PDB file of C-alpha atoms in Angstrom:
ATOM      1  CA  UNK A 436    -113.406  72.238 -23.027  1.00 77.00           C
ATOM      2  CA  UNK A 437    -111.986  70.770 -25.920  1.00 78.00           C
ATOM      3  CA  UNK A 438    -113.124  67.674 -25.362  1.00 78.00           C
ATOM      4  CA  UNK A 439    -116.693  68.894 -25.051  1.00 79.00           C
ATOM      5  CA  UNK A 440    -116.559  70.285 -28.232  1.00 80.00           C
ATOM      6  CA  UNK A 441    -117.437  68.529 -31.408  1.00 80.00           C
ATOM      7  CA  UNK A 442    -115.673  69.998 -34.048  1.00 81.00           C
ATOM      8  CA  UNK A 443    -112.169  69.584 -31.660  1.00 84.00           C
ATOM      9  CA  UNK A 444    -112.929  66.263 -29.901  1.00 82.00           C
ATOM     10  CA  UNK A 445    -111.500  63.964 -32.757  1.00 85.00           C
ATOM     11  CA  UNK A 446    -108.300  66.317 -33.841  1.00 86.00           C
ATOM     12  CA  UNK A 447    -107.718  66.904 -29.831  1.00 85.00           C
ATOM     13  CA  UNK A 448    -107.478  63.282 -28.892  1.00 84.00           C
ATOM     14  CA  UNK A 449    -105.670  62.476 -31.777  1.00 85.00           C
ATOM     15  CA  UNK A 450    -103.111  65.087 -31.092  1.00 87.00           C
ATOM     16  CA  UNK A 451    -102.788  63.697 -27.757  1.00 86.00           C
ATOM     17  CA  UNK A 452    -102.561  60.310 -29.087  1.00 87.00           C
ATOM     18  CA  UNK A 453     -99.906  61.486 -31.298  1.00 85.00           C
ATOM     19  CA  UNK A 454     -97.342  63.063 -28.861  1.00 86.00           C
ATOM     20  CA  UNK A 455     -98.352  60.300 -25.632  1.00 87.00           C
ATOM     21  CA  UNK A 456     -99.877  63.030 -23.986  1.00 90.00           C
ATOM     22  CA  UNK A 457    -102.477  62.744 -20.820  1.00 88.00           C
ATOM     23  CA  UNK A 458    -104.285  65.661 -19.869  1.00 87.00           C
ATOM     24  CA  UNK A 459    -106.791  65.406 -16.571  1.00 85.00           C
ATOM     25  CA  UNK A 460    -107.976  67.921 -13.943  1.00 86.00           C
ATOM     26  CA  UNK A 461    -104.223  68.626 -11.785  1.00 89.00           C
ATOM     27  CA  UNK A 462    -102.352  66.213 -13.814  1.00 89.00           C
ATOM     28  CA  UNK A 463    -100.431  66.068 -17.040  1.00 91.00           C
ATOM     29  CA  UNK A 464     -98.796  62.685 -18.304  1.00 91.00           C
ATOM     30  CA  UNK A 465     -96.481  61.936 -21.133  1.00 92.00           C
ATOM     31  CA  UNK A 466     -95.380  58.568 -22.345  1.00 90.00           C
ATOM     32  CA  UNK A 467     -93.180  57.225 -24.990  1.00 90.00           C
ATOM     33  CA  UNK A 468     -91.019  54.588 -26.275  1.00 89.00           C
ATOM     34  CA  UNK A 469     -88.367  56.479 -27.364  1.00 89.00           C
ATOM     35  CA  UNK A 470     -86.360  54.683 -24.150  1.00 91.00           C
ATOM     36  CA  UNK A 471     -86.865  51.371 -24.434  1.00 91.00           C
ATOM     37  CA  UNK A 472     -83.864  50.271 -26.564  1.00 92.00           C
ATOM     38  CA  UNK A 473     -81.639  51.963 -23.879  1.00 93.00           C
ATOM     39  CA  UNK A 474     -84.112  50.121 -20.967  1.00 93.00           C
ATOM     40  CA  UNK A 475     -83.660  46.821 -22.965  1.00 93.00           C
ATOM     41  CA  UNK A 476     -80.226  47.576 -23.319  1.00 93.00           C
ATOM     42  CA  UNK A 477     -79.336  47.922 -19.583  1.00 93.00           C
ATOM     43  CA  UNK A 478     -81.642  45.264 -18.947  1.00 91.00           C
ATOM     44  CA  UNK A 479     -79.181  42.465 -20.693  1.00 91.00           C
ATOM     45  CA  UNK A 480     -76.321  43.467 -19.581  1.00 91.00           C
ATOM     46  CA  UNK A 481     -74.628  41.243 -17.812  1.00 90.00           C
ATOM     47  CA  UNK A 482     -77.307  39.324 -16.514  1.00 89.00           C
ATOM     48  CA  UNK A 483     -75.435  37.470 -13.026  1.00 92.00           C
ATOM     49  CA  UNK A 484     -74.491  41.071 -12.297  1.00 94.00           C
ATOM     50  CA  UNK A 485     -77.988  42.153 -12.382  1.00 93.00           C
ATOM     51  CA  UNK A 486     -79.777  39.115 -10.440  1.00 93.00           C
ATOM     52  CA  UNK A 487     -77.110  40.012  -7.920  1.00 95.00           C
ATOM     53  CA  UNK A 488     -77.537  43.524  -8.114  1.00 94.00           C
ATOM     54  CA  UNK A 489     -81.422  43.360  -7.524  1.00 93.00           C
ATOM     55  CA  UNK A 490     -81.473  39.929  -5.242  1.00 93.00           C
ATOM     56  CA  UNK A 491     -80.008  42.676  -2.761  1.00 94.00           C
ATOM     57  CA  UNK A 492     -81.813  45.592  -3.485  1.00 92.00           C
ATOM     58  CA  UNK A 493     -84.641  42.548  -2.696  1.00 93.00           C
ATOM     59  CA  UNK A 494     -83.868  41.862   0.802  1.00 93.00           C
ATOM     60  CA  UNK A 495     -83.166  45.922   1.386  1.00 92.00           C
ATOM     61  CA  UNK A 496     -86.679  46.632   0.309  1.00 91.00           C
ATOM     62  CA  UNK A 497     -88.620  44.090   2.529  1.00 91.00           C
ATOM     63  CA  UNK A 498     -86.245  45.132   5.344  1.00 91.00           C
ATOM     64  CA  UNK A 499     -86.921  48.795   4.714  1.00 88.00           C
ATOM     65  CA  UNK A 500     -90.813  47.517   4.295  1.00 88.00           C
ATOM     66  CA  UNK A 501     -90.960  46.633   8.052  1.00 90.00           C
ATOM     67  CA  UNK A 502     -88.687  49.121   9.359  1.00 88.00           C
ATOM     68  CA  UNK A 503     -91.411  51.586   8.067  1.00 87.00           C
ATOM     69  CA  UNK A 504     -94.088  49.358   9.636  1.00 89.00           C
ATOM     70  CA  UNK A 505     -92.524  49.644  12.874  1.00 90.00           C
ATOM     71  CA  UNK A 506     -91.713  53.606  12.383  1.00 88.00           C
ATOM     72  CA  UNK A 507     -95.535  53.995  11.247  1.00 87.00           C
ATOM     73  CA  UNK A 508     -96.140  52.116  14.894  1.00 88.00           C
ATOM     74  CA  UNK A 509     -94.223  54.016  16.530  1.00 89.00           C
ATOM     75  CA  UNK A 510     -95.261  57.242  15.590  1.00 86.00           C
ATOM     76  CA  UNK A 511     -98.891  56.394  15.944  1.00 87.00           C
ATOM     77  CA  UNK A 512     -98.057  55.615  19.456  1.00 88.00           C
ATOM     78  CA  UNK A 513     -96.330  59.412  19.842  1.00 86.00           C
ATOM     79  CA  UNK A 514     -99.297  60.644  18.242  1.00 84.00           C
ATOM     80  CA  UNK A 515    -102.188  58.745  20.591  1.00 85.00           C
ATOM     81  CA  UNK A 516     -99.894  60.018  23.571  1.00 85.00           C
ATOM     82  CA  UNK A 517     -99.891  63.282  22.263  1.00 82.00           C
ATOM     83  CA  UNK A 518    -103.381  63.491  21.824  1.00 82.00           C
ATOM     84  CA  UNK A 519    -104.817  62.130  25.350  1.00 83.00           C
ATOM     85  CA  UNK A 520    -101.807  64.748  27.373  1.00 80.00           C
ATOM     86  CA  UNK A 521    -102.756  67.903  28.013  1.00 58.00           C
ATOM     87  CA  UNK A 522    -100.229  69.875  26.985  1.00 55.00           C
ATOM     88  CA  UNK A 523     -99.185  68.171  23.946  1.00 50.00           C
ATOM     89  CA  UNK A 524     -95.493  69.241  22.154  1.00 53.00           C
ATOM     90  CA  UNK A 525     -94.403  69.896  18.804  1.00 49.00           C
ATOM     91  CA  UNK A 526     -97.824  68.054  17.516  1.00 47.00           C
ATOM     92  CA  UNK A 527     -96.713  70.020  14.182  1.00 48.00           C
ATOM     93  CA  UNK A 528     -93.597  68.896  13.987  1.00 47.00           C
ATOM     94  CA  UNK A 529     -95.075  65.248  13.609  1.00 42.00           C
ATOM     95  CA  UNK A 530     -98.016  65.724  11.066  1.00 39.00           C
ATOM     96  CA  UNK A 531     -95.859  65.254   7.692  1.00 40.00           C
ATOM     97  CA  UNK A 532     -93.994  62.443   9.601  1.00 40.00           C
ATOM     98  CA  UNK A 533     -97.613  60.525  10.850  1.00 35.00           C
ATOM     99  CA  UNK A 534     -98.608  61.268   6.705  1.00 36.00           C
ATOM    100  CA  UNK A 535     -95.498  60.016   5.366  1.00 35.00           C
ATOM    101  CA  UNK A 536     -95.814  56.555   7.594  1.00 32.00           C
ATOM    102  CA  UNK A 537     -99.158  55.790   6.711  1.00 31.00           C
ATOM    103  CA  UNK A 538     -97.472  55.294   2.977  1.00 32.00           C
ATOM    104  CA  UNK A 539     -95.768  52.389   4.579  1.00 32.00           C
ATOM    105  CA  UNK A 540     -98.955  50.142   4.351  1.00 33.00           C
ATOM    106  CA  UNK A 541     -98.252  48.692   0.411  1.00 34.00           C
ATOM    107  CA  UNK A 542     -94.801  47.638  -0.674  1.00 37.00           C
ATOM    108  CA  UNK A 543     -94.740  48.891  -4.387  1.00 36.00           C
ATOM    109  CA  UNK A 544     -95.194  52.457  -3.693  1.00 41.00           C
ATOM    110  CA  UNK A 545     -94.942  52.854  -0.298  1.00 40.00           C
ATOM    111  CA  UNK A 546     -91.124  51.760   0.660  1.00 41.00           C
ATOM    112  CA  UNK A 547     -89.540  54.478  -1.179  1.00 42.00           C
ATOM    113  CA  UNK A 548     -92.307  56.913  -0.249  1.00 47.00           C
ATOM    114  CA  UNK A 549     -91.902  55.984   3.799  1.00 42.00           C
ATOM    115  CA  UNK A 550     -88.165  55.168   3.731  1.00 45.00           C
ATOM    116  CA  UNK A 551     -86.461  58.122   2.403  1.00 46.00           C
ATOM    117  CA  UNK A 552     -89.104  60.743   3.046  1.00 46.00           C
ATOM    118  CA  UNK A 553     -89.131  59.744   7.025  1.00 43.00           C
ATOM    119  CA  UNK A 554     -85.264  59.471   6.168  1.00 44.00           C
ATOM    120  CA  UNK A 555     -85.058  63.050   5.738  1.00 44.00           C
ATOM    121  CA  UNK A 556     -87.262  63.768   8.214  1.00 43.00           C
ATOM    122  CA  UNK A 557     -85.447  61.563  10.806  1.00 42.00           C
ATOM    123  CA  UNK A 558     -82.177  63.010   9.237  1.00 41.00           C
ATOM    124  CA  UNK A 559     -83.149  66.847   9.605  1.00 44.00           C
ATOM    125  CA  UNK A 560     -84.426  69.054  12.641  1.00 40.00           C
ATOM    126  CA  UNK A 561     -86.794  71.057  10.823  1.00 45.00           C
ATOM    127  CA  UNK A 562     -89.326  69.192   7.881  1.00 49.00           C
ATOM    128  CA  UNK A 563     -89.252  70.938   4.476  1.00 55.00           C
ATOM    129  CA  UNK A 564     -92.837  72.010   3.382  1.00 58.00           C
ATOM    130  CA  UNK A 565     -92.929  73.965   0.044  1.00 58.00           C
ATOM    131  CA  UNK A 566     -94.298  77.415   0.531  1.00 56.00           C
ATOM    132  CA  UNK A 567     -94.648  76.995   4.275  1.00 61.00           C
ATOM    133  CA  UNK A 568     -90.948  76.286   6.133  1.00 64.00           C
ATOM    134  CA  UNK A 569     -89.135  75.940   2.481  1.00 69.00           C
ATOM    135  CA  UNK A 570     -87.822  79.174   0.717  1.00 73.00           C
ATOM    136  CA  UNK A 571     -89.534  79.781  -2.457  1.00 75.00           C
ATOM    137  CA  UNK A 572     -86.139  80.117  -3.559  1.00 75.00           C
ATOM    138  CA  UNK A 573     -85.439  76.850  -3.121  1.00 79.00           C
ATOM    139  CA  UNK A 574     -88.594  75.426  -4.920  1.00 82.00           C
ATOM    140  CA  UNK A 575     -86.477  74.723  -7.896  1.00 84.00           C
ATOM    141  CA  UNK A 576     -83.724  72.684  -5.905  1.00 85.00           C
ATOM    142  CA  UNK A 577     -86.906  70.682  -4.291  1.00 85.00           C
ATOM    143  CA  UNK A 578     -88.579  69.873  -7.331  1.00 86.00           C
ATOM    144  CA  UNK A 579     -85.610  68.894  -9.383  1.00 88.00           C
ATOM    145  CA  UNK A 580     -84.360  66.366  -6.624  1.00 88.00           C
ATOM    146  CA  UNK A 581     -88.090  64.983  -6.643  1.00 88.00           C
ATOM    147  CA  UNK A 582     -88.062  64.299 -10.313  1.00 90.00           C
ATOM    148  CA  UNK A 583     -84.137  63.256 -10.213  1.00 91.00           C
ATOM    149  CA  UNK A 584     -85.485  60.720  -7.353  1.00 91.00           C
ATOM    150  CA  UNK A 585     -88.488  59.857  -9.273  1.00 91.00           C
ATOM    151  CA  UNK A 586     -86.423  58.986 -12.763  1.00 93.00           C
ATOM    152  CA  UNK A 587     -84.232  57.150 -11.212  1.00 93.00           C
ATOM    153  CA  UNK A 588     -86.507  55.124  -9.170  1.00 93.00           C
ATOM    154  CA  UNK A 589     -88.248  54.205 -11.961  1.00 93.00           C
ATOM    155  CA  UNK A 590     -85.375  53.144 -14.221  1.00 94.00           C
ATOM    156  CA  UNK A 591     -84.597  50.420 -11.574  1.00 93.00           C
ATOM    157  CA  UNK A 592     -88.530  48.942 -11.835  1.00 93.00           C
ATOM    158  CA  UNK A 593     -87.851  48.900 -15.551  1.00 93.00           C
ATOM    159  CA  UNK A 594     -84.125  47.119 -15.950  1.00 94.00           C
ATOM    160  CA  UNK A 595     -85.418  44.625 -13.153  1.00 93.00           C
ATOM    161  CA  UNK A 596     -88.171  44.250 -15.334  1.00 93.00           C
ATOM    162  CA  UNK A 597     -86.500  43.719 -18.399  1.00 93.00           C
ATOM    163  CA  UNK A 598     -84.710  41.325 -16.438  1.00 92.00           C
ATOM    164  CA  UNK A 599     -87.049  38.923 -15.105  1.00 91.00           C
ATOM    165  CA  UNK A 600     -88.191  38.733 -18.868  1.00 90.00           C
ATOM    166  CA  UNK A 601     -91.277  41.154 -17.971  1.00 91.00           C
ATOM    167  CA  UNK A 602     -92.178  42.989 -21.449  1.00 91.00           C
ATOM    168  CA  UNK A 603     -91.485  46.905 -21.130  1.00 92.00           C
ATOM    169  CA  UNK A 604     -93.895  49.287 -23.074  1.00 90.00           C
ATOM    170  CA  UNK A 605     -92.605  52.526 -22.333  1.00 91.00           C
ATOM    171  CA  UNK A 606     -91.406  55.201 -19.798  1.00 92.00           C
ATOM    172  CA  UNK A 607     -93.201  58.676 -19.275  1.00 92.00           C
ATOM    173  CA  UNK A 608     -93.147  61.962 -16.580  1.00 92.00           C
ATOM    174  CA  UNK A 609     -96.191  63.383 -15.322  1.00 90.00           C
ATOM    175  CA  UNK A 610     -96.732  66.593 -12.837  1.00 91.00           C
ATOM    176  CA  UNK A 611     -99.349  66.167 -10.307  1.00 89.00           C
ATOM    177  CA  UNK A 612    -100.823  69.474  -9.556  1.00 85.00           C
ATOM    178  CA  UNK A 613     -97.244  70.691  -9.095  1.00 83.00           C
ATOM    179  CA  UNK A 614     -95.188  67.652  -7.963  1.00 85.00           C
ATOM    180  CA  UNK A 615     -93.087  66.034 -11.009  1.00 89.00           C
ATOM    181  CA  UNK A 616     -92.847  62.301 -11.264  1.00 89.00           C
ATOM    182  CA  UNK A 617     -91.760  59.366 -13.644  1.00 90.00           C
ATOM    183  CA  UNK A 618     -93.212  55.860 -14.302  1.00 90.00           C
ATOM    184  CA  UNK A 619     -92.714  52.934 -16.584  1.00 91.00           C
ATOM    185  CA  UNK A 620     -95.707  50.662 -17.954  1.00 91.00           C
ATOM    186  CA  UNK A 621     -94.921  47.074 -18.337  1.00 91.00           C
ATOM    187  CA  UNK A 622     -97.031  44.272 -19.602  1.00 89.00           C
ATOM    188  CA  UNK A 623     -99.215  43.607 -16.865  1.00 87.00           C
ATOM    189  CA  UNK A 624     -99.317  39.556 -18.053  1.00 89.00           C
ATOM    190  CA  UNK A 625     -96.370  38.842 -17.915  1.00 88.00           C
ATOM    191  CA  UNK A 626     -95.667  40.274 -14.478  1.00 86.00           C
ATOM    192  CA  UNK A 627     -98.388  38.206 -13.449  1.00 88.00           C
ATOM    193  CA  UNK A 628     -96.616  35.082 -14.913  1.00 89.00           C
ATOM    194  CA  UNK A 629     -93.355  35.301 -12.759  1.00 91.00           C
ATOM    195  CA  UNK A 630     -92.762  33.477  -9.354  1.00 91.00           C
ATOM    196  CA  UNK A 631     -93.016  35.941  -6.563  1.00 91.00           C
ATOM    197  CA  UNK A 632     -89.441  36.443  -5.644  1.00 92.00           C
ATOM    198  CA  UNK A 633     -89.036  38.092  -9.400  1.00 91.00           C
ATOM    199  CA  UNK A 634     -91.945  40.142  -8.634  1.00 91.00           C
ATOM    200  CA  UNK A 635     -90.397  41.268  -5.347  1.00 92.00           C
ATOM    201  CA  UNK A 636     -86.982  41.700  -7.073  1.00 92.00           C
ATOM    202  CA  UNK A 637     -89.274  44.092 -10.043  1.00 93.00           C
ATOM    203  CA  UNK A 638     -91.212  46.110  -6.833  1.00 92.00           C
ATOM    204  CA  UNK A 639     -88.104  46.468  -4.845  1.00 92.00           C
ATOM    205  CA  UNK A 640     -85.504  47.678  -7.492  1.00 92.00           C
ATOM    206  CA  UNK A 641     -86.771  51.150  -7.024  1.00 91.00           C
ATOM    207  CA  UNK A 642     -86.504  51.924  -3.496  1.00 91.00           C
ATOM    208  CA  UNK A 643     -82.913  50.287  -3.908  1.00 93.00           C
ATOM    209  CA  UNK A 644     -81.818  52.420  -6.654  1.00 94.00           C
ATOM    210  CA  UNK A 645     -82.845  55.195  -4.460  1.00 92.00           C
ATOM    211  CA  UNK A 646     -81.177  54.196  -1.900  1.00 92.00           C
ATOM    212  CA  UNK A 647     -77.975  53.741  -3.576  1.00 93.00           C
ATOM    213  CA  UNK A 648     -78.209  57.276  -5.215  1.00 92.00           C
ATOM    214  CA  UNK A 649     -78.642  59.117  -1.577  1.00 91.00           C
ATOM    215  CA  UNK A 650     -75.741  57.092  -0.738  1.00 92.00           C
ATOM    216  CA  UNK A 651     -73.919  58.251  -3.871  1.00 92.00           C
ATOM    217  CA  UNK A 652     -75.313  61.951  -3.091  1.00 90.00           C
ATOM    218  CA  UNK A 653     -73.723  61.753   0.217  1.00 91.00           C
ATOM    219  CA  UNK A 654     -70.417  60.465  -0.935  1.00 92.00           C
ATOM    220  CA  UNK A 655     -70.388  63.258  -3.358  1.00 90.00           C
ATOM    221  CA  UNK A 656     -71.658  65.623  -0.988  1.00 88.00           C
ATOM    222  CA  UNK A 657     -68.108  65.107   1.182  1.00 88.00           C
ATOM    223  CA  UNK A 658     -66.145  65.295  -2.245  1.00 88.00           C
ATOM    224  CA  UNK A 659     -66.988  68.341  -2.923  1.00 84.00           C
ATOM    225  CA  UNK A 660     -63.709  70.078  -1.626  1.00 79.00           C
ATOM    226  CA  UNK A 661     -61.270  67.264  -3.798  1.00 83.00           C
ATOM    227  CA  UNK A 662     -63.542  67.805  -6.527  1.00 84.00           C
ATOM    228  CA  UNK A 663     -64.032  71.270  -7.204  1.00 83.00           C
ATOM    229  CA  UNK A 664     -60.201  72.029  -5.251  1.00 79.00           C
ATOM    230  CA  UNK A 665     -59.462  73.997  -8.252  1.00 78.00           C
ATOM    231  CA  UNK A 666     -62.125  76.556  -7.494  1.00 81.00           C
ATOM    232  CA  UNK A 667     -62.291  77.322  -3.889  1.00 75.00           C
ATOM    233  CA  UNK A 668     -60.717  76.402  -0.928  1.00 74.00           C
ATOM    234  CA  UNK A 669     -61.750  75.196   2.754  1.00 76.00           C
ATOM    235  CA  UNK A 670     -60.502  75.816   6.320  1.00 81.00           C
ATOM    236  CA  UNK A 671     -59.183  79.069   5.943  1.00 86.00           C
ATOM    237  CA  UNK A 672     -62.218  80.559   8.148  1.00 89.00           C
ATOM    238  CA  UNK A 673     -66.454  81.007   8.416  1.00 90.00           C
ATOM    239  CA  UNK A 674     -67.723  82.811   5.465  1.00 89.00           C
ATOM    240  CA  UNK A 675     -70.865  85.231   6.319  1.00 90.00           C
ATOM    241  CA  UNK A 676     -73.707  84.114   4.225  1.00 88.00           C
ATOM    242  CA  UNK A 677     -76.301  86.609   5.755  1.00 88.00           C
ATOM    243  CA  UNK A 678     -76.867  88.750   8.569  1.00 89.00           C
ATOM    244  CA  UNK A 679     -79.895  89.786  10.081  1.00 88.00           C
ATOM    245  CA  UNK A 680     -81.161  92.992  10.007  1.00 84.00           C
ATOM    246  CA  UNK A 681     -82.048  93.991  13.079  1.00 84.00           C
ATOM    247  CA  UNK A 682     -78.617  92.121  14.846  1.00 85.00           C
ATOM    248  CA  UNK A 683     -75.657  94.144  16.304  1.00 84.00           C
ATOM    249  CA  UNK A 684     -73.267  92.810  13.865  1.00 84.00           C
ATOM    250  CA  UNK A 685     -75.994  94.604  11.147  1.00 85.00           C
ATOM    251  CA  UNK A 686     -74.518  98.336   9.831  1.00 82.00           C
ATOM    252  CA  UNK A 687     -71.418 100.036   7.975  1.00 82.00           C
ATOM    253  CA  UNK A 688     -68.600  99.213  10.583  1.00 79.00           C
ATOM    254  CA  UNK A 689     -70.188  95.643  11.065  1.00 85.00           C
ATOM    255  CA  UNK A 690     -70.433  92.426   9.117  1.00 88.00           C
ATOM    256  CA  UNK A 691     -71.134  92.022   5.458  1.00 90.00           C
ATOM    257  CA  UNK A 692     -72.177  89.441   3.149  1.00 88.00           C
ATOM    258  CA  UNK A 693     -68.964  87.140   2.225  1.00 87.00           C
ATOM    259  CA  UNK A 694     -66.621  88.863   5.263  1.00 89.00           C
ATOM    260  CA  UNK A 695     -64.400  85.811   6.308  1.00 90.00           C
ATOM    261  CA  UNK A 696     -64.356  85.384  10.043  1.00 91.00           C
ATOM    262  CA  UNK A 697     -60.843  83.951  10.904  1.00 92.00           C
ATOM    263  CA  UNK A 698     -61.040  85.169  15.112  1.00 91.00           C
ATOM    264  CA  UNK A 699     -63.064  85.145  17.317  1.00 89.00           C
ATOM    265  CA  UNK A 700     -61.269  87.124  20.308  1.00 85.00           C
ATOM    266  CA  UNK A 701     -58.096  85.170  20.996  1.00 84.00           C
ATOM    267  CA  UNK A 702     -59.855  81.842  19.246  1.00 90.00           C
ATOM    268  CA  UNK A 703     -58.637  80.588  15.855  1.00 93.00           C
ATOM    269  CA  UNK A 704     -61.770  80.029  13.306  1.00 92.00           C
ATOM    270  CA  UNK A 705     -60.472  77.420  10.364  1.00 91.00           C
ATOM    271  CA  UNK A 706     -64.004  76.420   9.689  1.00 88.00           C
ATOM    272  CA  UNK A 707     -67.809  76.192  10.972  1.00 88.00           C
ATOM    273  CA  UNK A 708     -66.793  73.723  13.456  1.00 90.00           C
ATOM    274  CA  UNK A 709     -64.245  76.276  15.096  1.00 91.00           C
ATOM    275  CA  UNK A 710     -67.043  78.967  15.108  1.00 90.00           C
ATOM    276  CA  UNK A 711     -69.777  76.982  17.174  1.00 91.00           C
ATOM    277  CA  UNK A 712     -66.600  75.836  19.642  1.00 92.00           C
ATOM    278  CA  UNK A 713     -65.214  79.068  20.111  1.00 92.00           C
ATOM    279  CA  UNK A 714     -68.507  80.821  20.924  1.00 90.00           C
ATOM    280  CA  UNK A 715     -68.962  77.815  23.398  1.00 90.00           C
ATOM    281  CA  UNK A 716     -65.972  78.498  24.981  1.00 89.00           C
ATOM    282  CA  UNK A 717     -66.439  82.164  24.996  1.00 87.00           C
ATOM    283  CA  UNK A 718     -69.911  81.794  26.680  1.00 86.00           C
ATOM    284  CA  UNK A 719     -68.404  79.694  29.559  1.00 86.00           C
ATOM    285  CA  UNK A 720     -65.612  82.354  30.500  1.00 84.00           C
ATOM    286  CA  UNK A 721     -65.542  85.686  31.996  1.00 82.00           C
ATOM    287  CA  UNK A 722     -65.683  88.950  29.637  1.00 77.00           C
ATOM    288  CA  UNK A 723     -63.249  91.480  29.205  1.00 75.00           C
ATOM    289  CA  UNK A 724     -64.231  95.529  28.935  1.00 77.00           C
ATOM    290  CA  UNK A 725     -61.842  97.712  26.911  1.00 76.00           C
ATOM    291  CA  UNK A 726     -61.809 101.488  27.880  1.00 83.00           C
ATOM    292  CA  UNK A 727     -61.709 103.444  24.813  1.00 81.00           C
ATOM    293  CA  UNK A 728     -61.225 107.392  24.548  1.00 84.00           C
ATOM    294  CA  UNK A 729     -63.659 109.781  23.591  1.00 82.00           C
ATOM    295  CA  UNK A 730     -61.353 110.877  20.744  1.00 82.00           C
ATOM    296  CA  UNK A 731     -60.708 107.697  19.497  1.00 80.00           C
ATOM    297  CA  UNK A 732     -64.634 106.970  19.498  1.00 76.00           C
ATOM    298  CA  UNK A 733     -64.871 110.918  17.396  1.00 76.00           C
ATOM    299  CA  UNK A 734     -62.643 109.490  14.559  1.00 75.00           C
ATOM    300  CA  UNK A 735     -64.251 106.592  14.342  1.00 71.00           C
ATOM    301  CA  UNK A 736     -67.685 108.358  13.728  1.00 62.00           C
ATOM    302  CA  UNK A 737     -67.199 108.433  10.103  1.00 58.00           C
ATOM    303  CA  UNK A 738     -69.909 106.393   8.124  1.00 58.00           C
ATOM    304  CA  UNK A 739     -67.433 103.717   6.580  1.00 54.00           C
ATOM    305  CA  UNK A 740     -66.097 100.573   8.137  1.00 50.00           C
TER     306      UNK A 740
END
């Protein structure tokens, strides 16, 4: 609309101009060059740590290039024999995974798109789809890890960049419809210029530097306890986090929210681990009844736990 208009065009675009602003139809862009010191600055440091650094993150990206060629194979092959039985199973289950491998086709974008998306899905038994099998309360977790992943990705195109002597213009964030991202604009020339090992060393730094930050993620992930010690403590039994509604446990003499489950029957709980094996073991012997008298069952009537 502003655009359209006359009196606004020039003032609009100028504003834009101004602040490195990109407005379109579901997307929103900003650039700048506020970063590039600190880019150029990470860039030259130590350079023989750096050609190491990305000479591996390299080989990790054309490795993880045709593992996701294989995967997209693989699953296209699931998919065809899916299709042609009669009866075919958890065809659901495998959309995002067939959508996700068909990313694998390019090697800029599509290693880190194919390689940790089909990472997670490989990793976890149920795919996360905003607003259909994700929690809206979790949206805000979701998104931030996508633009955490996206920043960071991009910071490794740029300090490979910087140094394979590629000329860096600037870094910016943009939100596609509602999916944050990052991206850094270098001097298309010059990347044009380099031998094709630098190029691959520039196209592959991102997917490493993901890589390396799941890894680092995980490692902090275990941490946690050693870290925050101070705080809480561990193995002391299975906190209730929820109960459903319509369960036994559900009412005033049953579970509640943040009980601490340290038995169950004559099996010690320490942790989640102890839960899941006692109720195993449980399930695989014979139960007990317990007679209990009518007057015992009269004072217990009261409603409080």
């Amino acid at each position: 609309v502003l655009q359209s208009s006359n009196t606004l065009k020039a003032s609009y675009e100028d504003w834009l101009l101004t602040y490195g602003l990109s407005i379109s139809p579901f997307r929103m862009r900003w650039q700048t060059a506020l970063f590039n010191r600190q880019f150029y600055s990470w860039g030259r440091w130590k350079p023989r740590f750096l050609y190491l650094w990305f000479s591996i993150g390299m080989v990790f990206g054309i490795v993880a290039m045709f593992g996701s060629v294989i995967l997209l194979g693989k699953t296209l092959m699931q998919t065809l024999t899916q299709m042609l039985t009669e009866a075919p199973k958890a065809q659901n289950d495998r959309m995002l995974q067939v959508v996700v491998s068909v990313l694998a086709s390019g090697l800029y974008l599509s290693v880190v798109n194919c390689f940790l998306l089909c990472f997670v899905l490989l990793s976890c038994p149920h795919q996360q789809v905003p607003g259909v099998n994700l929690p809206v309360s979790q949206l805000t977790y979701f998104f931030s890890a996508t633009l955490i992943s996206g920043v960071i990705h991009e910071v490794g195109h740029g300090v490979a960049a910087i140094r394979e002597q590629v000329r860096f213009n600037g870094f910016g964030i943009f939100i596609f419809v509602v999916y944050p991202g990052a991206f850094v604009e270098l001097f298309t020339t010059h990347l044009q210029l380099i031998s094709p090992v630098q190029q691959l060393r520039i196209f592959c730094a991102g997917v490493w530097h993901n890589f390396v930050l799941g890894v680092a993620s995980f490692v902090v992930l275990f941490l946690l306890p050693a870290i925050l010690f101070p705080f809480y403590y561990t193995g002391v039994g299975a906190l209730v986090t929820e109960v459903a509604e319509d369960s036994p446990a559900n009412g005033p003499r049953g579970l509640f929210v943040g009980d601490l489950v340290t038995n169950l029957q004559d099996c010690p709980v320490y942790n989640v681990e102890d839960w899941n094996s006692c109720l195993g073991d449980i399930s695989e012997k014979s139960q007990v009844g317990y007679c209990v008298s009518a007057a015992t069952l009269q004072q217990l009537s009261f409603p409080a736990r």
